mmCIF file of C-alpha atoms and ligand atoms in Angstrom:
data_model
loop_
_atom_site.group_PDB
_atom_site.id
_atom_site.type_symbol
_atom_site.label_atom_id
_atom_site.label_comp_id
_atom_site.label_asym_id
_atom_site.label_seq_id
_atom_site.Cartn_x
_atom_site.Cartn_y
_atom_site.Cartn_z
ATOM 1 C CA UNK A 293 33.603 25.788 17.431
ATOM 2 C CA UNK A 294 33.017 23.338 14.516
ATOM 3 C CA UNK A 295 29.196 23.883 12.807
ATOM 4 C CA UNK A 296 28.566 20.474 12.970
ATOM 5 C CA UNK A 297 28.550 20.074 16.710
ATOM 6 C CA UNK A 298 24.297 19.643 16.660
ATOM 7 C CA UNK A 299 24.106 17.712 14.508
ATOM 8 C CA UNK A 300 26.577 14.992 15.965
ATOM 9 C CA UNK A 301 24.978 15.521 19.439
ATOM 10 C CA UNK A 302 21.344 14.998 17.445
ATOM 11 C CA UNK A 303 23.538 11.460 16.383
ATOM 12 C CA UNK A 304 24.854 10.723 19.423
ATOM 13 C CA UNK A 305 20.623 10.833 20.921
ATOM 14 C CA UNK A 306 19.783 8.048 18.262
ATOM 15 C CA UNK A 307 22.822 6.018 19.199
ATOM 16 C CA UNK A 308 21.454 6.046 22.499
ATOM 17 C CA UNK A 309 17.678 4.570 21.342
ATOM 18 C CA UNK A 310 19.763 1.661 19.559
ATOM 19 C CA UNK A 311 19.912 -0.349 22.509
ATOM 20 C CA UNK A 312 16.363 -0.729 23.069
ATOM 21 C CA UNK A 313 15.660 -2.064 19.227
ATOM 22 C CA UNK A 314 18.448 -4.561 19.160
ATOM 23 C CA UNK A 315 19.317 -7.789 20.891
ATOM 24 C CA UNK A 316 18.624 -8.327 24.718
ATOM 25 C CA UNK A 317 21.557 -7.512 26.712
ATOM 26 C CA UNK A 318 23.922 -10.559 28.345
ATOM 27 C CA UNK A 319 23.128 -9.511 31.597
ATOM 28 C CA UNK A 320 19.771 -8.334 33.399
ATOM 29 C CA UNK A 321 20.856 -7.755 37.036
ATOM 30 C CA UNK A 322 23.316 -5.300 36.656
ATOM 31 C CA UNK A 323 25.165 -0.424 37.159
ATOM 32 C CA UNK A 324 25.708 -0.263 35.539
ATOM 33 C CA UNK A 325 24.956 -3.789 33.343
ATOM 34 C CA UNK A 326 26.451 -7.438 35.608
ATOM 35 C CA UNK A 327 26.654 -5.168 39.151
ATOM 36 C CA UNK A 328 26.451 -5.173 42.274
ATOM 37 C CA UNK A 329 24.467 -2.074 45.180
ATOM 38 C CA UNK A 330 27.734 -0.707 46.817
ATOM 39 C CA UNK A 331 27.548 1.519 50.100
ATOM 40 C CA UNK A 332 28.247 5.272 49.193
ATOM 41 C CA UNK A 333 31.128 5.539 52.073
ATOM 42 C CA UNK A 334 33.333 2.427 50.192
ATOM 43 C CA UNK A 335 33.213 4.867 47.267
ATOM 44 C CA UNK A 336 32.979 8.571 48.721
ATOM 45 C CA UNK A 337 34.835 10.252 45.681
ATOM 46 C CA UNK A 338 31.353 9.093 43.060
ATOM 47 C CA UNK A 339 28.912 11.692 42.769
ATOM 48 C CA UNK A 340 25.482 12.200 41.174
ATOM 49 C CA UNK A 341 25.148 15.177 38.802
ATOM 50 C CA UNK A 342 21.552 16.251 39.199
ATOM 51 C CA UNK A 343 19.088 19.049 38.021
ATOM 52 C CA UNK A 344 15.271 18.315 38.983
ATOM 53 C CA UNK A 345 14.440 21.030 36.538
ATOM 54 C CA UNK A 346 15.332 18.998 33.899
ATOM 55 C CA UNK A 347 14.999 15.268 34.799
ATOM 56 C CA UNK A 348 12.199 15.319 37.843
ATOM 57 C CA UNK A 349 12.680 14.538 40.963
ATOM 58 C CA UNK A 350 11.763 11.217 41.415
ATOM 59 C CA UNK A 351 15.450 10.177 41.455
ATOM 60 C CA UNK A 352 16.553 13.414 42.604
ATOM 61 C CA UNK A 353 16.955 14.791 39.387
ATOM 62 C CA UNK A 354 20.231 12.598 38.749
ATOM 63 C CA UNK A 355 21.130 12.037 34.885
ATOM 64 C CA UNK A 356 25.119 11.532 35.261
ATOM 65 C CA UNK A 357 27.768 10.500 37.460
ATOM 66 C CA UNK A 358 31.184 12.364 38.419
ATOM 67 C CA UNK A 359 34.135 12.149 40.025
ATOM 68 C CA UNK A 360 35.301 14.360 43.174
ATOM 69 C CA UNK A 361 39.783 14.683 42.390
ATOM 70 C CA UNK A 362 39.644 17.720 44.665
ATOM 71 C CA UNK A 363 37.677 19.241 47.818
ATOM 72 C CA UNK A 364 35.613 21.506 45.754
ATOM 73 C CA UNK A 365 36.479 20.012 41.973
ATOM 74 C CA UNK A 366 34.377 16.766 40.521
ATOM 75 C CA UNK A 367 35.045 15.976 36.846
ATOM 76 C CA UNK A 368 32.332 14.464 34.988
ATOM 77 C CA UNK A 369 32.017 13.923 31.064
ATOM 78 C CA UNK A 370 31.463 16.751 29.044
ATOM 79 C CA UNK A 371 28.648 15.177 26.283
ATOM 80 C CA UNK A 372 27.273 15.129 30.077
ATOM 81 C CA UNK A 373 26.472 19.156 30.131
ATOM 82 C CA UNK A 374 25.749 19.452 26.154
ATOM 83 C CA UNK A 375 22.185 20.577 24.885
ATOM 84 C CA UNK A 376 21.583 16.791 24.004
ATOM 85 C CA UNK A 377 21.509 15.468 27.207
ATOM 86 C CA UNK A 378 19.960 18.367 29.304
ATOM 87 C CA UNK A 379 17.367 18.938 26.473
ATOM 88 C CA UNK A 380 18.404 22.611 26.938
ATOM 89 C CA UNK A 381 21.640 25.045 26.542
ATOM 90 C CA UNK A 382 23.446 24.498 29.884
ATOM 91 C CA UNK A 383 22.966 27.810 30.965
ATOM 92 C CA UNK A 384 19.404 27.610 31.087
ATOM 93 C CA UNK A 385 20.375 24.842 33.421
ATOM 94 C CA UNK A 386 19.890 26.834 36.996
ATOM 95 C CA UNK A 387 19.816 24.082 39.513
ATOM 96 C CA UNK A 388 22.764 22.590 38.308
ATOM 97 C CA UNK A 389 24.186 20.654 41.727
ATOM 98 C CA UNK A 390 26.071 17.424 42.576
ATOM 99 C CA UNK A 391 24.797 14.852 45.260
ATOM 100 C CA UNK A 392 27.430 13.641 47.337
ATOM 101 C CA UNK A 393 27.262 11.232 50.399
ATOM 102 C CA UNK A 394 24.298 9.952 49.101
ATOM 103 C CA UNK A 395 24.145 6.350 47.679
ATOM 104 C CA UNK A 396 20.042 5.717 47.228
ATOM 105 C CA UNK A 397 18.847 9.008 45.208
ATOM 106 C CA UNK A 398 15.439 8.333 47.293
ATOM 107 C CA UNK A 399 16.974 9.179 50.586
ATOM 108 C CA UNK A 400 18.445 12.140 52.111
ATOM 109 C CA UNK A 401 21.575 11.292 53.174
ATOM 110 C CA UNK A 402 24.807 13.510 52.495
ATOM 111 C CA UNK A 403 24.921 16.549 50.091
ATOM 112 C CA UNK A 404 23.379 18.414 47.237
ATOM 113 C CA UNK A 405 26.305 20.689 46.550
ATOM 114 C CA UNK A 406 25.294 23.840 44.086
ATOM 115 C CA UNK A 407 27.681 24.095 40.867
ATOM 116 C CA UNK A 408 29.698 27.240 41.176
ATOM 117 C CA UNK A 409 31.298 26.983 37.513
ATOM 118 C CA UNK A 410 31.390 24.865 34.389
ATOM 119 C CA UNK A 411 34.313 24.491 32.322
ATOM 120 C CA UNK A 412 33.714 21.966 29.104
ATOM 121 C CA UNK A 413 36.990 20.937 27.588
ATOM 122 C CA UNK A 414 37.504 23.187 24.603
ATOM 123 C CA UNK A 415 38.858 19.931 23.259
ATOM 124 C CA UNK A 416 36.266 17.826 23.301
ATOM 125 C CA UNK A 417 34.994 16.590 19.283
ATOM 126 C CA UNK A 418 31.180 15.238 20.029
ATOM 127 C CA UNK A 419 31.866 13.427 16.418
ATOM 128 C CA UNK A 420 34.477 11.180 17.915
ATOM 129 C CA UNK A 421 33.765 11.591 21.338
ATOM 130 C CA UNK A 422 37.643 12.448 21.910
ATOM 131 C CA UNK A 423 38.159 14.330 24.619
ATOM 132 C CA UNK A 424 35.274 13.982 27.069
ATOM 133 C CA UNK A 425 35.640 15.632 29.849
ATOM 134 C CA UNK A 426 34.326 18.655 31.985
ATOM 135 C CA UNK A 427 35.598 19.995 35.213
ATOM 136 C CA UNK A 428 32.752 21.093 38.146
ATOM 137 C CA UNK A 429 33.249 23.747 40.749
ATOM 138 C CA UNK A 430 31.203 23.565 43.526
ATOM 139 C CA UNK A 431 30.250 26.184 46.130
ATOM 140 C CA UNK A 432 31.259 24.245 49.107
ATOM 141 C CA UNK A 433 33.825 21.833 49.678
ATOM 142 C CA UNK A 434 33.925 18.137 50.258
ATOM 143 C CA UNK A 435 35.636 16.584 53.417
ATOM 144 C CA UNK A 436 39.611 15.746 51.884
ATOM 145 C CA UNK A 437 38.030 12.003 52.369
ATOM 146 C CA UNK A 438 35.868 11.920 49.332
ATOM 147 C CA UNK A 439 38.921 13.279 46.919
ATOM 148 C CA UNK A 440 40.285 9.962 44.951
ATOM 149 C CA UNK A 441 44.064 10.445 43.615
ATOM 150 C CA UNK A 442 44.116 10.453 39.776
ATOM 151 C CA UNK A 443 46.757 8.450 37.981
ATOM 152 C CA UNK A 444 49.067 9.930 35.667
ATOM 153 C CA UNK A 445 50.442 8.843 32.662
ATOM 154 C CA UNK A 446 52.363 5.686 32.601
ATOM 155 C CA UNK A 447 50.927 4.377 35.569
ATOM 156 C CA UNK A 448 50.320 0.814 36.180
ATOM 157 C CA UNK A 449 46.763 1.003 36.469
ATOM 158 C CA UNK A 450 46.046 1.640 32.484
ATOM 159 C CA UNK A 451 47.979 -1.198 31.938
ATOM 160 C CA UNK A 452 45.587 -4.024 29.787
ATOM 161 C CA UNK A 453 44.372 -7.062 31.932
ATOM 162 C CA UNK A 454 43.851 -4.329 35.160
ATOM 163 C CA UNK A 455 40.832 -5.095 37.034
ATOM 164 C CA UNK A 456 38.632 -1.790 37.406
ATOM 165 C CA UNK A 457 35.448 -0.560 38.998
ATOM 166 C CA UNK A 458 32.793 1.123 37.375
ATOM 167 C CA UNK A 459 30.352 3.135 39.692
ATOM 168 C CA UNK A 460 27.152 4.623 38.592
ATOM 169 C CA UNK A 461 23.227 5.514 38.976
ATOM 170 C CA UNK A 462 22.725 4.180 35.325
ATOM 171 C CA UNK A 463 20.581 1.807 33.301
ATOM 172 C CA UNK A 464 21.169 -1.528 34.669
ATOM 173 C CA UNK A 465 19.651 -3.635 31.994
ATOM 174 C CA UNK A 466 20.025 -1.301 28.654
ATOM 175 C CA UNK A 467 16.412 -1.184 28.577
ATOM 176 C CA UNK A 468 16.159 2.114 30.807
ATOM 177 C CA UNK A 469 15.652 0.600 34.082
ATOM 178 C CA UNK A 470 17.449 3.332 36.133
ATOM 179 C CA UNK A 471 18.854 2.256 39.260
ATOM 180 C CA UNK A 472 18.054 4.598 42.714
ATOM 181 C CA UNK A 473 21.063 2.828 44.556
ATOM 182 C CA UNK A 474 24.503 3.347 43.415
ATOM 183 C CA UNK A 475 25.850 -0.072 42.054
ATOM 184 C CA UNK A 476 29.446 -1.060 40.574
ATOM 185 C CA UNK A 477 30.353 -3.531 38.221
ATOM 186 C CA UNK A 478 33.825 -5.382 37.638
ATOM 187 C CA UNK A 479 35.629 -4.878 33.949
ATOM 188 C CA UNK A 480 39.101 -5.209 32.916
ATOM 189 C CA UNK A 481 41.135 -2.424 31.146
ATOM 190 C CA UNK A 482 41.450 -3.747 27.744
ATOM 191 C CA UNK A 483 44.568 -3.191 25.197
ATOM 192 C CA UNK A 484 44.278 -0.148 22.524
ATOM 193 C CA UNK A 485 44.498 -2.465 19.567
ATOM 194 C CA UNK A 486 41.383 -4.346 21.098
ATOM 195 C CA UNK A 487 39.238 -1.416 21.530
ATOM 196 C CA UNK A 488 40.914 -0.134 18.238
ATOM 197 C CA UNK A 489 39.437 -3.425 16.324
ATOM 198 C CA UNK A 490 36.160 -2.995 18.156
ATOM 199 C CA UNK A 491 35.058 0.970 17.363
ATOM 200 C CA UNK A 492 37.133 2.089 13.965
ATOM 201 C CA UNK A 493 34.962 4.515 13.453
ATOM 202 C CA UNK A 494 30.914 5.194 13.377
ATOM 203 C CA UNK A 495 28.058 7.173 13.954
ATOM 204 C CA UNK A 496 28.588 6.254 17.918
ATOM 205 C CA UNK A 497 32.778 7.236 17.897
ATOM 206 C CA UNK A 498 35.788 6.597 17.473
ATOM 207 C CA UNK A 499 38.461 4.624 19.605
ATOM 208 C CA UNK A 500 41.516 7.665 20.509
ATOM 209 C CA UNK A 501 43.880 6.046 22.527
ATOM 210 C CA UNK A 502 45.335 9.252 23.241
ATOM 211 C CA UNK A 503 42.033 10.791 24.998
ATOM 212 C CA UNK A 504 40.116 7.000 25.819
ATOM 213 C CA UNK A 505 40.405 3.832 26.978
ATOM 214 C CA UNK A 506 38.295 0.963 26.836
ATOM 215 C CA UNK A 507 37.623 -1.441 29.162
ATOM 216 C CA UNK A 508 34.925 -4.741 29.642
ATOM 217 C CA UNK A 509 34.553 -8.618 29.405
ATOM 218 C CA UNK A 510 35.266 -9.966 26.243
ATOM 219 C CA UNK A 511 31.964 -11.972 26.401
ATOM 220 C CA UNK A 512 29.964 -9.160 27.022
ATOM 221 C CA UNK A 513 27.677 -9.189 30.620
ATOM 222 C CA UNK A 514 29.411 -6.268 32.795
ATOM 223 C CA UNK A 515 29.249 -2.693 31.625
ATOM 224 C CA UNK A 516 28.560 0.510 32.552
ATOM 225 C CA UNK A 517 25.195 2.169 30.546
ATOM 226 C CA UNK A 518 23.259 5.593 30.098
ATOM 227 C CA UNK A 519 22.868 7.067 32.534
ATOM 228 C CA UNK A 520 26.443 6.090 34.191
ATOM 229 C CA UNK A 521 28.323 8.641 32.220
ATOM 230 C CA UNK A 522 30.746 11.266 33.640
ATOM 231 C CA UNK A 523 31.081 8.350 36.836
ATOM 232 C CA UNK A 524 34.352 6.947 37.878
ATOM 233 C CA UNK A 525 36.388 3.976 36.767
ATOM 234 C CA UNK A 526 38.971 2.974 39.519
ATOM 235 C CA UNK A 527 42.129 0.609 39.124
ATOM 236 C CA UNK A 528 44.522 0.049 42.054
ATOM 237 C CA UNK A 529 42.985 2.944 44.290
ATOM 238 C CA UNK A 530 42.867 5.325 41.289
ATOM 239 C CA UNK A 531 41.206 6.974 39.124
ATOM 240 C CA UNK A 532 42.041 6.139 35.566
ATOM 241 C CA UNK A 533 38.466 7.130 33.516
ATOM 242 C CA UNK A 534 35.151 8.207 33.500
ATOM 243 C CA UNK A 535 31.898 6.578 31.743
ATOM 244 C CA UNK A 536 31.950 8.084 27.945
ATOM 245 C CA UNK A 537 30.005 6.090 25.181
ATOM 246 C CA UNK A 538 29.654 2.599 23.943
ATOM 247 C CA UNK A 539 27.650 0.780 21.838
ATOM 248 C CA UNK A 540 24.492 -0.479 23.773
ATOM 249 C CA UNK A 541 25.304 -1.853 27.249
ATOM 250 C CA UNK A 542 27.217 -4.748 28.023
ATOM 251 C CA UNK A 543 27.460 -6.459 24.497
ATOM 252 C CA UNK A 544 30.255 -9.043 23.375
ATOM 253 C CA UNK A 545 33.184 -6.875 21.560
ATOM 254 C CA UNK A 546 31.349 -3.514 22.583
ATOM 255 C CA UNK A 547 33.423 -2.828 25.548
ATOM 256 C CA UNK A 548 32.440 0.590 27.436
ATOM 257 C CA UNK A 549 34.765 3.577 26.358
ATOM 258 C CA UNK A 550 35.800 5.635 29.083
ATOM 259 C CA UNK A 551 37.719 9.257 29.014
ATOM 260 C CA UNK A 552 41.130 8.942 29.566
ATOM 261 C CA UNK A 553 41.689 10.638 32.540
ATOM 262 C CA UNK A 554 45.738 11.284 32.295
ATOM 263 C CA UNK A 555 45.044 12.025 28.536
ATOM 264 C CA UNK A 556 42.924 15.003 28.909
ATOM 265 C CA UNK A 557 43.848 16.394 32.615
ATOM 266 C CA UNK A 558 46.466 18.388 32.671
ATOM 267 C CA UNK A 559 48.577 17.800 35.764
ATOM 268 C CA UNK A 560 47.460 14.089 36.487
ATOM 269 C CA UNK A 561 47.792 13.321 40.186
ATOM 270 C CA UNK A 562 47.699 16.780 42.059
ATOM 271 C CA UNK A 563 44.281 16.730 43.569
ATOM 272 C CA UNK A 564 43.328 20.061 43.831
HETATM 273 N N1 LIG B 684 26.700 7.932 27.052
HETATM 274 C C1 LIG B 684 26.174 7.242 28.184
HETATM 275 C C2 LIG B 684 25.650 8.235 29.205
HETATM 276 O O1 LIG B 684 25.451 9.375 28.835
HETATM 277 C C3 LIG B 684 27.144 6.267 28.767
HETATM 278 C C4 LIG B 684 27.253 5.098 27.909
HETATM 279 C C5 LIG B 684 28.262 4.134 28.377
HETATM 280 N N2 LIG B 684 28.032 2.967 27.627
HETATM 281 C C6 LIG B 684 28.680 1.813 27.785
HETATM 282 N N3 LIG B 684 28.292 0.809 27.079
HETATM 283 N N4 LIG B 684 29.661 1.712 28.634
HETATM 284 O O2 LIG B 684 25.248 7.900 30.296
#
């Protein structure tokens, strides 16, 4: 483990104030930023990671989204589980669990699923955000229903100009308005060289097109935000990403950054 992993996560915290200081965000009805509420059975496969320890319970303790690619296995990001974001070492974290079946956080419909075991990708560098990813065990399974095919490599639905759905529990405004419904938004999967051009390299990441992919309107207006990370992004039935970083929520040539799901998973498409 590289020394310097604190103090990037410490960066990665002020990144996420920026939002609120600078420029009002294109849109103001948004997951997710420019979205829509979507019903929790069109979408069984998104989860809520949630500890009420650590975040309350108002919203059921939810503070990131994930991804269920196998009855008992949800992936989620891994800057998701770091010190950072739960304001404490993850094993201090003991009601660790992920919500499924439920779409409104203020109900009581479906699951709350205990975590059985963590793994973080070894690979994942919280200085460029390469490699964000963490894999969930849970204690029970999920009905084979909620699982959501990954796709591999080379498949269609990275290709630039893809429509894609974001899904997510996040800020829907960048100003911390955190939404109790699930919502989506609509973005397009956007080429390497433009997400390239649009995050060379700062304090909030770098572009890896070997571990990301970015994705958004050109303009700006629909995005996914905090909150969202670790939640699915779906093209053609499958799922390509999950929420990473960004800069702010829904600006013009700040497209969201999602982990690269065939990039970083090691046998893309076997659900289990
Ligand atoms: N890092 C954020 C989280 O922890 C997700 C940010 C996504 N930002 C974006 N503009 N797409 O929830």
């Amino acid at each position: 483990m590289r020394r310097p992993l604190v103090r990037a996560l410490s960066l990665a915290a002020v990144a996420a104030v920026i939002p609120l200081a600078s420029p009002a965000p294109a849109a103001a009805d948004s997951v997710v930023i420019g979205g829509y509420p979507v019903e929790i059975s069109e979408s069984p496969w998104t989860v809520a990671l949630a500890s009420r320890d650590r975040f309350g319970g108002t919203r059921a303790g939810q503070f990131c989204g994930g991804a269920v690619i196998g009855r008992s296995t949800v992936l989620t990001a891994a800057h998701c589980l770091g010190e950072a974001a739960l304001g404490a070492p993850l094993g201090r974290v003991r009601d660790l669990k992920v919500i499924a079946g439920r779409g409104d956080l203020l109900g009581e419909e479906g699951r709350e699923i205990p975590v059985r075991a963590v793994r973080v990708n070894p690979a994942y560098d919280s200085y460029t955000n390469a490699g964000d990813l963490a894999v969930l065990t849970l204690t029970e399974p999920l009905p084979a229903s909620s699982v959501i095919r990954m796709a591999g490599s080379g498949d269609a639905a990275y290709r630039p100009g893809t429509d894609a759905v974001v899904y997510g529990w996040g800020d829907t405004t960048g100003g911390g308005d955190f939404a109790h419904a699930l919502r989506a938004t609509r973005v397009r999967v956007l080429s390497d060289a433009v997400c390239e051009e649009a995050y060379p390299g700062s304090a909030e990441g770098k572009y890896l097109a070997d571990s990301m992919l970015c994705a958004g309107e050109l303009g700006g207006g629909r995005d996914a935000c905090q909150g969202d990370s670790g939640g699915p992004l779906v093209a053609q039935g499958r799922l390509i990403g999950l929420v990473s970083w960004g800069s702010g929520c829904g600006r013009a040539e700040s497209p969201g950054v999602y982990t690269r799901v065939s990039g970083v998973v090691r046998e893309p498409g076997a659900g289990h």
